[in-house]
Amino acid sequence: MNNCELCVPDQEEHDFFTGRCVLVNGPVIVGAGPSGLAVGAGLKQQGVPFVIIERANCIASLWQNRTYDRLNLHLPKQFCELPYVRFPRKFPNYPSKHQFVGYLESYAAHFGIAPRFGETVGSARYDGACGLWRVRTRAAAGVVVGGSCESETETEYICRWVVVASGENAEKVVPEFDGLREEFAGGVVHACDYKSGEGFGGKRVLVVGCGNSRMEVSLDLCHHRALPSMVVRSSVHVLPREIFGKSTFELGVSMMKWMPIWVVDKVLLGASRLILGNIEKYGLRRPKMGPLQLKNTNGKTPVLDIGTLSKIKSGEIKVVPHGIKKFLHGGVEFVNGEILEIDSVILATGYCSNVPSWLKESEFFTSDGFPRNPFPNGWKGKDGLYAVGFTRRGISGASLDAIRVSQDIGKIWNRETKQKNRSVGVVCHKRCN
Ligand SMILES: Cc1cc2nc3c(=O)[nH]c(=O)nc-3n(C[C@H](O)[C@H](O)[C@H](O)COP(=O)(O)OP(=O)(O)OC[C@H]3O[C@@H](n4cnc5c(N)ncnc54)[C@H](O)[C@@H]3O)c2cc1C
Ligand SMILES: *[C@@H]1O[C@H](CO)[C@@H](O)[C@H](O)[C@H]1NC(C)=O
């Protein structure tokens, strides 16, 4: 396998690749978030070498660089552990993001996982002629990659297996609104660049978007004495995070073992109504379908309330149940003609997968960057392609994927490479101009 001829540019694309070329004996994993780390841990345990490529300069960059300071895990801790290593005992029920990141750091250290930072995968393509994947990366701007050729910023990794672990939330979604860029004079940030409400004190802030982020950003703004208004156009399920002292999520999971999903939904909604009251009074319309059924059919996660609702009830957070028509110099006009004066906008408008932008493949992944086969069958494709962390089931879904993927690769690797020479990352071709 360590044949340098592999590195000559393949015939199919006719492009001349002048970067560095690295043969990887083992899989290339794209992304060093929780999913990539969990696969790495599983592979390490079986003695399979691998390379993890990460565009950021640290592990779990979503958590470290693209979430707000006060974030805590949404789900109880027992549902957010990676395989093989438990959380420290002293962790609270809902660990803070700093605790979670600390856990991930020590997880990576424990398994000796050292990703290649500052490299972005720009394409990955299966080369049928030699039965290998070609994964091309470029150094992220401003990051110096080790090596003597400073002009080299492109690398091609050649490998048998590719594990896609780039995440469901790889890129932010920024919808276009009339006037937001041209007219509106205040600040605009996406939720992934929002760190805290500091600096928003006394400001009128419009929070646009859907789901949990919108609710939590609004609450955080309140804690910093800002004046948030939340646009809630579509229906949404808000559930209490706990029902009579028990985690709602956990309750749901355990009831599902005994009852059909629609009965569980009825129970959860009944309890929610008892605890939260009628939320429709505050402009929060509930979907027709129950919360778990909705999650199962289109992946829409119910909001677990951590205090936003009481701020809505007290009027500290305003709910605007109308769509946005356009932004004005110092405000926003809604479709019903109402005008609201605002100082800033926060776009909690979500994220998307970036897989279609780099993976040259359209059988296993759909055009929105998720595996075609739903959970639990979306982890293995053809020709050594794998996916981890696209189940819309958070860390627990990612952990299940990771175990399957690492065992599958481990089995083949151990069978096939026992007799062979095991060298990792041989640099077989190098050009400097
Ligand atoms: C605000 C927020 C709160 C959440 N809370 C919870 C929770 O409480 N519990 C839970 O289970 N889940 C939660 N989630 C879901 C969470 O995203 C996942 O559970 C977890 O981070 C998924 O891990 P991942 O490794 O699959 O993806 P990510 O954490 O997104 O990691 C993917 C990595 O791949 C890198 N990458 C992407 N594209 C490329 C490329 N082309 N080249 C190189 N590297 C690339 C990224 O930089 C990133 O570091 C939350 C998500 C958000 C946004
Ligand atoms: C991401 O956060 C980590 C930890 O705070 C920091 O070391 C790193 O430089 C940050 N990266 C970017 C690109 O901001």
Coordinates of C-alpha atoms and ligand atoms in Angstrom, one line a residue:
M1 CA 0.0 0.0 0.0
N2 CA 2.9 2.4 0.6
N3 CA 3.5 2.9 -3.1
C4 CA 4.4 6.3 -4.1
E5 CA 2.9 5.9 -7.5
L6 CA -0.4 6.3 -5.8
C7 CA 0.3 9.9 -5.5
V8 CA 0.5 10.8 -9.1
P9 CA -2.5 12.8 -10.0
D10 CA -5.3 10.5 -11.0
Q11 CA -6.5 10.5 -14.6
E12 CA -10.1 11.2 -13.9
E13 CA -9.8 14.8 -12.8
H14 CA -6.8 15.8 -14.9
D15 CA -5.8 18.4 -12.4
F16 CA -2.2 18.6 -11.3
F17 CA -1.9 18.4 -7.6
T18 CA 1.2 20.1 -6.3
G19 CA 0.7 19.8 -2.6
R20 CA 2.0 17.3 -0.1
C21 CA 0.7 13.8 -0.2
V22 CA 0.3 11.6 2.8
L23 CA -0.6 7.9 2.8
V24 CA -2.6 7.0 5.9
N25 CA -2.6 3.5 7.0
G26 CA -6.1 3.5 8.6
P27 CA -9.0 5.9 8.4
V28 CA -9.1 9.7 8.0
I29 CA -11.6 11.2 10.3
V30 CA -13.0 14.6 9.4
G31 CA -13.7 16.7 12.5
A32 CA -12.4 16.7 16.1
G33 CA -15.7 17.3 17.8
P34 CA -17.2 14.8 20.3
S35 CA -18.0 12.4 17.3
G36 CA -14.5 12.4 15.9
L37 CA -12.9 12.0 19.3
A38 CA -15.2 9.1 20.2
V39 CA -14.3 7.2 16.9
G40 CA -10.6 7.9 17.7
A41 CA -11.0 6.4 21.1
G42 CA -12.6 3.3 19.8
L43 CA -9.9 2.9 17.1
K44 CA -7.1 3.5 19.6
Q45 CA -8.4 0.7 21.8
Q46 CA -8.1 -1.7 18.9
G47 CA -4.7 -0.5 17.8
V48 CA -5.9 1.0 14.6
P49 CA -3.9 4.1 13.5
F50 CA -5.8 7.1 12.1
V51 CA -5.6 10.8 11.3
I52 CA -8.1 13.3 12.5
I53 CA -8.3 16.5 10.5
E54 CA -9.8 19.6 12.2
R55 CA -10.2 23.0 10.7
A56 CA -10.1 24.9 14.0
N57 CA -7.2 25.2 16.3
C58 CA -8.7 23.1 19.1
I59 CA -10.9 20.1 19.7
A60 CA -14.7 20.6 20.0
S61 CA -14.6 24.0 18.4
L62 CA -18.4 24.2 18.3
W63 CA -18.4 24.1 22.1
Q64 CA -15.3 26.2 22.7
N65 CA -15.7 28.9 20.1
R66 CA -19.3 28.9 18.8
T67 CA -21.5 28.8 21.9
Y68 CA -22.3 31.3 24.6
D69 CA -20.6 31.4 27.9
R70 CA -23.4 30.3 30.2
L71 CA -24.4 27.3 28.1
N72 CA -25.1 24.1 30.0
L73 CA -25.8 20.7 28.6
H74 CA -29.5 20.6 27.7
L75 CA -29.8 16.9 28.6
P76 CA -29.0 15.2 31.8
K77 CA -25.4 14.2 32.1
Q78 CA -25.9 10.4 31.7
F79 CA -27.1 11.1 28.1
C80 CA -24.1 13.2 27.1
E81 CA -21.1 10.9 27.9
L82 CA -18.8 9.6 25.2
P83 CA -18.1 5.9 25.1
Y84 CA -15.6 4.3 27.6
V85 CA -15.1 7.2 30.0
R86 CA -17.7 8.4 32.5
F87 CA -18.1 12.0 33.6
P88 CA -16.3 12.9 36.9
R89 CA -18.6 12.1 39.8
K90 CA -18.7 15.7 41.0
F91 CA -20.4 16.9 37.7
P92 CA -23.8 18.4 38.3
N93 CA -26.8 17.0 36.6
Y94 CA -26.5 19.5 33.7
P95 CA -22.7 20.2 33.3
S96 CA -21.6 23.6 32.1
K97 CA -20.0 23.9 28.8
H98 CA -16.6 24.5 30.5
Q99 CA -17.0 21.2 32.4
F100 CA -18.0 19.4 29.2
V101 CA -15.0 20.8 27.3
G102 CA -12.7 19.9 30.2
Y103 CA -14.1 16.3 30.0
L104 CA -13.4 16.3 26.2
E105 CA -9.9 17.6 26.6
S106 CA -9.0 14.9 29.1
Y107 CA -10.8 12.3 26.9
A108 CA -8.5 13.2 24.0
A109 CA -5.5 13.2 26.3
H110 CA -6.4 9.9 27.9
F111 CA -6.5 8.1 24.5
G112 CA -3.6 10.0 23.1
I113 CA -5.6 11.6 20.3
A114 CA -3.8 14.4 18.5
P115 CA -5.8 15.9 15.6
R116 CA -4.1 17.8 12.8
F117 CA -5.4 21.3 13.6
G118 CA -5.9 24.2 11.2
E119 CA -6.6 22.1 8.1
T120 CA -10.0 22.2 6.3
V121 CA -11.1 19.3 4.2
G122 CA -12.0 20.8 0.8
S123 CA -12.8 17.6 -1.0
A124 CA -12.9 13.9 -0.5
R125 CA -13.4 11.5 -3.4
Y126 CA -13.3 7.8 -3.9
D127 CA -10.7 6.8 -6.5
G128 CA -12.2 3.6 -7.9
A129 CA -9.1 2.8 -9.9
C130 CA -7.0 2.1 -6.8
G131 CA -9.8 1.5 -4.3
L132 CA -8.7 4.4 -2.1
W133 CA -10.1 7.8 -0.9
R134 CA -8.3 11.0 -1.7
V135 CA -9.0 13.6 0.9
R136 CA -7.7 17.1 0.2
T137 CA -7.2 19.7 2.8
R138 CA -5.9 23.3 2.8
A139 CA -4.4 25.1 5.8
A140 CA -6.9 27.4 7.3
A141 CA -5.9 31.0 6.8
G142 CA -3.4 32.3 9.3
V143 CA -2.5 28.9 10.6
V144 CA 1.1 27.7 9.9
V145 CA 1.3 24.0 9.3
G146 CA 4.5 22.3 10.3
G147 CA 6.9 21.3 7.6
S148 CA 9.7 22.9 5.7
C149 CA 7.8 24.1 2.6
E150 CA 6.1 27.2 3.8
S151 CA 4.3 27.8 0.5
E152 CA 2.6 24.4 0.7
T153 CA -0.9 24.8 2.0
E154 CA -2.5 21.8 0.3
T155 CA -2.3 18.2 1.4
E156 CA -3.8 15.1 -0.1
Y157 CA -4.4 12.2 2.3
I158 CA -4.8 8.8 0.7
C159 CA -6.7 6.2 2.7
R160 CA -9.0 3.2 2.7
W161 CA -11.6 4.7 5.0
V162 CA -13.2 8.1 5.5
V163 CA -15.2 8.9 8.6
V164 CA -17.4 12.0 8.3
A165 CA -17.6 13.6 11.7
S166 CA -17.9 17.2 10.7
G167 CA -21.2 17.7 12.5
E168 CA -24.8 18.6 12.0
N169 CA -23.9 22.1 13.0
A170 CA -20.9 22.8 10.8
E171 CA -22.0 26.1 9.3
K172 CA -24.3 28.8 10.5
V173 CA -27.5 29.5 8.5
V174 CA -28.0 33.2 7.8
P175 CA -31.3 33.8 6.1
E176 CA -31.8 37.0 4.0
F177 CA -34.1 39.6 5.3
D178 CA -35.1 42.7 3.4
G179 CA -33.2 45.7 4.7
L180 CA -31.1 43.9 7.3
R181 CA -27.9 44.6 5.5
E182 CA -28.6 47.8 3.6
E183 CA -31.0 49.6 6.0
F184 CA -30.6 48.5 9.5
A185 CA -28.1 50.6 11.4
G186 CA -27.7 48.5 14.6
G187 CA -25.5 45.4 15.3
V188 CA -26.3 42.0 13.9
V189 CA -24.7 38.8 15.2
H190 CA -25.4 35.1 14.6
A191 CA -26.1 33.1 17.8
C192 CA -22.8 31.3 17.2
D193 CA -20.9 34.5 17.7
Y194 CA -22.9 35.5 20.7
K195 CA -20.9 35.0 23.9
S196 CA -23.0 36.9 26.5
G197 CA -25.4 39.7 27.1
E198 CA -22.6 41.9 28.3
G199 CA -22.7 45.0 26.3
F200 CA -26.4 44.6 25.6
G201 CA -27.6 46.2 28.9
G202 CA -30.5 48.5 28.3
K203 CA -30.6 47.7 24.6
R204 CA -33.7 46.6 22.7
V205 CA -32.7 43.3 21.0
L206 CA -34.6 41.3 18.5
V207 CA -33.9 37.6 18.7
V208 CA -34.8 35.8 15.4
G209 CA -34.9 32.1 14.9
C210 CA -36.2 28.8 16.1
G211 CA -35.7 26.3 18.8
N212 CA -33.6 26.2 21.9
S213 CA -30.9 28.8 21.0
R214 CA -33.5 31.5 20.6
M215 CA -35.0 30.8 24.0
E216 CA -31.7 30.6 25.8
V217 CA -30.2 33.7 24.2
S218 CA -33.3 35.7 25.2
L219 CA -32.9 34.4 28.7
D220 CA -29.2 35.3 28.8
L221 CA -30.0 38.8 27.5
C222 CA -32.5 39.2 30.3
H223 CA -29.9 38.3 32.9
H224 CA -27.8 41.2 31.5
R225 CA -30.7 43.6 31.7
A226 CA -31.3 43.9 28.0
L227 CA -34.8 44.1 26.5
P228 CA -35.3 41.1 24.2
S229 CA -38.1 40.5 21.8
M230 CA -38.4 37.1 20.4
V231 CA -39.8 36.4 17.0
V232 CA -41.9 33.2 17.2
R233 CA -43.6 32.6 13.9
S234 CA -43.9 28.8 13.8
S235 CA -45.4 26.5 16.4
V236 CA -43.1 25.1 19.0
H237 CA -43.2 22.6 21.9
V238 CA -42.0 24.0 25.1
L239 CA -41.7 21.4 27.9
P240 CA -40.4 21.9 31.5
R241 CA -36.8 20.5 31.8
E242 CA -38.0 18.6 34.9
I243 CA -41.4 17.0 35.7
F244 CA -41.9 16.5 39.4
G245 CA -38.1 16.4 40.0
K246 CA -37.4 14.0 37.2
S247 CA -35.8 14.9 33.9
T248 CA -38.4 15.2 31.2
F249 CA -36.1 13.7 28.7
E250 CA -35.3 10.7 30.9
L251 CA -39.0 10.3 31.7
G252 CA -39.8 10.3 28.0
V253 CA -37.1 7.7 27.2
S254 CA -38.2 5.3 29.9
M255 CA -41.9 5.6 29.1
M256 CA -41.2 4.8 25.5
K257 CA -40.2 1.4 26.6
W258 CA -43.7 0.7 27.9
M259 CA -46.1 2.8 25.9
P260 CA -46.7 3.9 22.3
I261 CA -45.2 7.2 21.5
W262 CA -48.5 9.1 21.2
V263 CA -49.4 8.0 24.7
V264 CA -46.0 9.3 26.0
D265 CA -46.6 12.6 24.2
K266 CA -50.1 12.9 25.8
V267 CA -48.5 12.3 29.3
L268 CA -45.7 14.8 28.7
L269 CA -48.1 17.4 27.3
G270 CA -50.5 16.9 30.2
A271 CA -47.7 17.3 32.7
S272 CA -46.4 20.4 30.9
R273 CA -49.7 22.0 31.0
L274 CA -50.0 21.4 34.7
I275 CA -46.5 22.9 35.3
L276 CA -46.2 25.6 32.7
G277 CA -49.9 26.5 32.2
N278 CA -51.3 27.3 28.8
I279 CA -48.3 28.6 26.9
E280 CA -50.5 29.5 23.9
K281 CA -51.7 32.5 25.9
Y282 CA -48.2 34.0 25.5
G283 CA -48.0 33.5 21.7
L284 CA -46.3 30.1 21.8
R285 CA -48.5 27.9 19.6
R286 CA -48.0 24.2 20.0
P287 CA -47.7 22.0 16.9
K288 CA -50.5 19.5 16.2
M289 CA -48.1 16.6 16.5
G290 CA -46.8 15.6 19.9
P291 CA -43.2 16.5 20.9
L292 CA -41.6 13.1 20.6
Q293 CA -43.5 12.2 17.4
L294 CA -42.4 15.4 15.9
K295 CA -38.8 14.8 16.9
N296 CA -39.0 11.3 15.3
T297 CA -40.6 12.4 12.0
N298 CA -38.7 15.6 11.2
G299 CA -36.0 15.9 13.8
K300 CA -37.5 19.0 15.4
T301 CA -36.4 19.1 19.0
P302 CA -38.8 20.3 21.7
V303 CA -37.6 23.2 23.8
L304 CA -36.7 22.3 27.4
D305 CA -37.5 25.4 29.4
I306 CA -34.8 26.6 31.8
G307 CA -36.5 29.8 32.8
T308 CA -37.3 31.6 29.6
L309 CA -41.0 31.0 30.1
S310 CA -41.2 32.8 33.4
K311 CA -39.5 35.8 31.8
I312 CA -42.1 35.7 29.1
K313 CA -44.9 35.5 31.6
S314 CA -43.4 38.5 33.5
G315 CA -43.1 40.5 30.3
E316 CA -39.4 40.8 30.5
I317 CA -39.2 38.9 27.2
K318 CA -41.7 39.9 24.6
V319 CA -43.0 37.4 22.1
V320 CA -43.8 38.6 18.6
P321 CA -45.9 36.1 16.8
H322 CA -45.5 37.7 13.3
G323 CA -43.1 37.2 10.5
I324 CA -40.6 39.8 9.6
K325 CA -41.4 42.0 6.6
K326 CA -38.3 44.1 6.5
F327 CA -35.7 45.9 8.6
L328 CA -35.7 49.7 8.8
H329 CA -32.9 52.0 9.9
G330 CA -33.7 51.7 13.6
G331 CA -36.3 49.0 13.7
V332 CA -38.2 46.2 12.1
E333 CA -41.6 46.0 10.4
F334 CA -43.6 42.8 10.7
V335 CA -46.0 41.3 8.2
N336 CA -49.0 42.7 10.1
G337 CA -47.7 46.2 9.6
E338 CA -46.5 46.6 13.2
I339 CA -43.2 48.4 13.7
L340 CA -40.8 47.7 16.6
E341 CA -37.8 49.9 17.4
I342 CA -34.7 47.9 18.1
D343 CA -31.0 48.5 18.6
S344 CA -29.6 45.0 17.7
V345 CA -30.5 41.8 16.1
I346 CA -29.4 38.3 17.1
L347 CA -29.9 35.6 14.5
A348 CA -30.5 32.3 16.3
T349 CA -31.3 30.9 12.9
G350 CA -29.6 27.6 13.2
Y351 CA -26.9 25.5 11.5
C352 CA -26.4 23.1 8.7
S353 CA -24.1 20.3 7.6
N354 CA -21.3 21.2 5.2
V355 CA -20.8 17.7 3.8
P356 CA -22.2 18.4 0.3
S357 CA -19.6 21.1 -0.1
W358 CA -16.7 18.7 0.1
L359 CA -17.7 15.0 -0.1
K360 CA -17.9 13.9 -3.8
E361 CA -20.6 11.3 -3.2
S362 CA -24.4 11.5 -3.5
E363 CA -25.6 8.0 -2.7
F364 CA -25.1 7.8 1.0
F365 CA -25.5 11.5 1.9
T366 CA -28.5 13.6 0.7
S367 CA -28.1 17.1 -0.7
D368 CA -28.7 18.5 2.8
G369 CA -25.7 16.7 4.1
F370 CA -27.3 14.0 6.2
P371 CA -27.2 10.3 5.7
R372 CA -30.1 9.0 3.6
N373 CA -30.9 6.1 5.9
P374 CA -32.4 7.2 9.2
F375 CA -31.0 6.2 12.6
P376 CA -29.7 3.6 13.5
N377 CA -28.8 2.7 9.9
G378 CA -27.0 5.9 8.8
W379 CA -23.4 5.1 9.9
K380 CA -22.0 3.0 7.1
G381 CA -21.8 3.7 3.3
K382 CA -20.0 2.1 0.5
D383 CA -16.3 1.8 -0.2
G384 CA -15.2 2.5 3.3
L385 CA -17.3 5.6 3.9
Y386 CA -18.7 6.2 7.4
A387 CA -20.7 8.9 9.2
V388 CA -20.8 9.7 12.9
G389 CA -23.0 12.3 14.6
F390 CA -25.8 12.8 12.1
T391 CA -28.6 11.2 14.0
R392 CA -30.2 14.4 15.4
R393 CA -29.8 12.6 18.8
G394 CA -27.0 14.6 20.3
I395 CA -24.1 13.0 22.0
S396 CA -25.8 9.8 22.8
G397 CA -26.6 9.2 19.1
A398 CA -23.0 10.1 18.2
S399 CA -21.6 7.7 20.8
L400 CA -23.7 4.8 19.3
D401 CA -22.5 5.6 15.8
A402 CA -18.9 5.9 17.0
I403 CA -18.9 2.5 18.6
R404 CA -20.3 0.8 15.5
V405 CA -17.9 2.6 13.2
S406 CA -14.7 1.9 15.1
Q407 CA -15.6 -1.7 15.6
D408 CA -16.4 -2.2 12.0
I409 CA -13.1 -0.6 10.8
G410 CA -11.2 -2.4 13.6
K411 CA -12.4 -5.8 12.5
I412 CA -11.3 -5.2 8.9
W413 CA -8.1 -3.6 9.7
N414 CA -7.0 -6.2 12.1
R415 CA -7.9 -9.0 9.7
E416 CA -6.2 -7.4 6.7
T417 CA -3.2 -5.7 8.0
K418 CA -1.8 -8.3 10.4
Q419 CA 0.8 -9.5 8.0
K420 CA 1.5 -6.1 6.5
N421 CA 3.9 -3.5 7.4
R422 CA 2.2 -0.9 9.6
S423 CA 3.4 2.5 8.9
V424 CA 1.3 5.6 9.3
G425 CA 1.5 8.9 7.5
V426 CA 4.4 8.3 5.2
V427 CA 5.1 11.4 3.2
C428 CA 5.7 10.0 -0.2
H429 CA 5.9 13.0 -2.4
K430 CA 6.9 16.5 -1.7
R431 CA 7.2 19.4 -4.0
C432 CA 8.3 22.9 -3.2
N433 CA 8.3 25.6 -5.8
Ligands
LIG1 C1 -25.9 25.4 21.5 C2 -25.9 23.9 21.4 C3 -26.1 23.2 22.5 C4 -26.1 21.8 22.4 N1 -26.4 21.0 23.6 C5 -26.4 19.7 23.5 C6 -26.6 18.8 24.7 O1 -26.8 19.3 25.8 N2 -26.5 17.5 24.6 C7 -26.3 16.9 23.4 O2 -26.2 15.7 23.3 N3 -26.1 17.6 22.3 C8 -26.1 19.0 22.3 N4 -25.9 19.7 21.2 C9 -25.7 19.0 19.9 C10 -24.2 19.0 19.6 O3 -23.9 19.7 18.5 C11 -23.7 17.7 19.5 O4 -24.1 16.8 20.5 C12 -22.2 17.6 19.4 O5 -21.4 18.8 19.4 C13 -21.9 16.9 18.1 O6 -20.6 16.6 17.9 P1 -20.0 16.4 16.5 O7 -18.6 16.0 16.8 O8 -20.8 15.5 15.7 O9 -20.1 17.8 15.8 P2 -19.3 19.1 16.2 O10 -19.2 19.3 17.7 O11 -19.9 20.2 15.4 O12 -17.8 18.9 15.7 C14 -17.5 18.8 14.3 C15 -16.1 19.3 14.1 O13 -15.8 19.2 12.7 C16 -15.0 20.3 12.2 N5 -15.2 20.5 10.8 C17 -16.4 20.7 10.1 N6 -16.2 20.7 8.8 C18 -14.8 20.5 8.6 C19 -14.0 20.4 7.4 N7 -14.5 20.5 6.2 N8 -12.7 20.1 7.6 C20 -12.2 20.0 8.9 N9 -12.9 20.1 10.0 C21 -14.2 20.3 9.9 C22 -15.6 21.5 13.0 O14 -14.7 22.6 13.1 C23 -15.9 20.8 14.4 O15 -14.9 21.0 15.3 C24 -25.9 21.1 21.2 C25 -25.6 21.9 20.1 C26 -25.6 23.3 20.1 C27 -25.4 24.1 18.9
LIG2 C1 -11.3 28.6 20.5 O1 -11.3 28.5 21.9 C2 -10.1 28.0 22.5 C3 -10.3 27.9 24.0 O2 -10.8 29.1 24.5 C4 -8.9 28.9 22.2 O3 -7.7 28.4 22.7 C5 -8.8 29.0 20.6 O4 -7.8 29.9 20.3 C6 -10.1 29.5 20.0 N1 -10.0 29.4 18.6 C7 -10.5 30.4 17.8 C8 -10.4 30.2 16.3 O5 -11.1 31.4 18.2

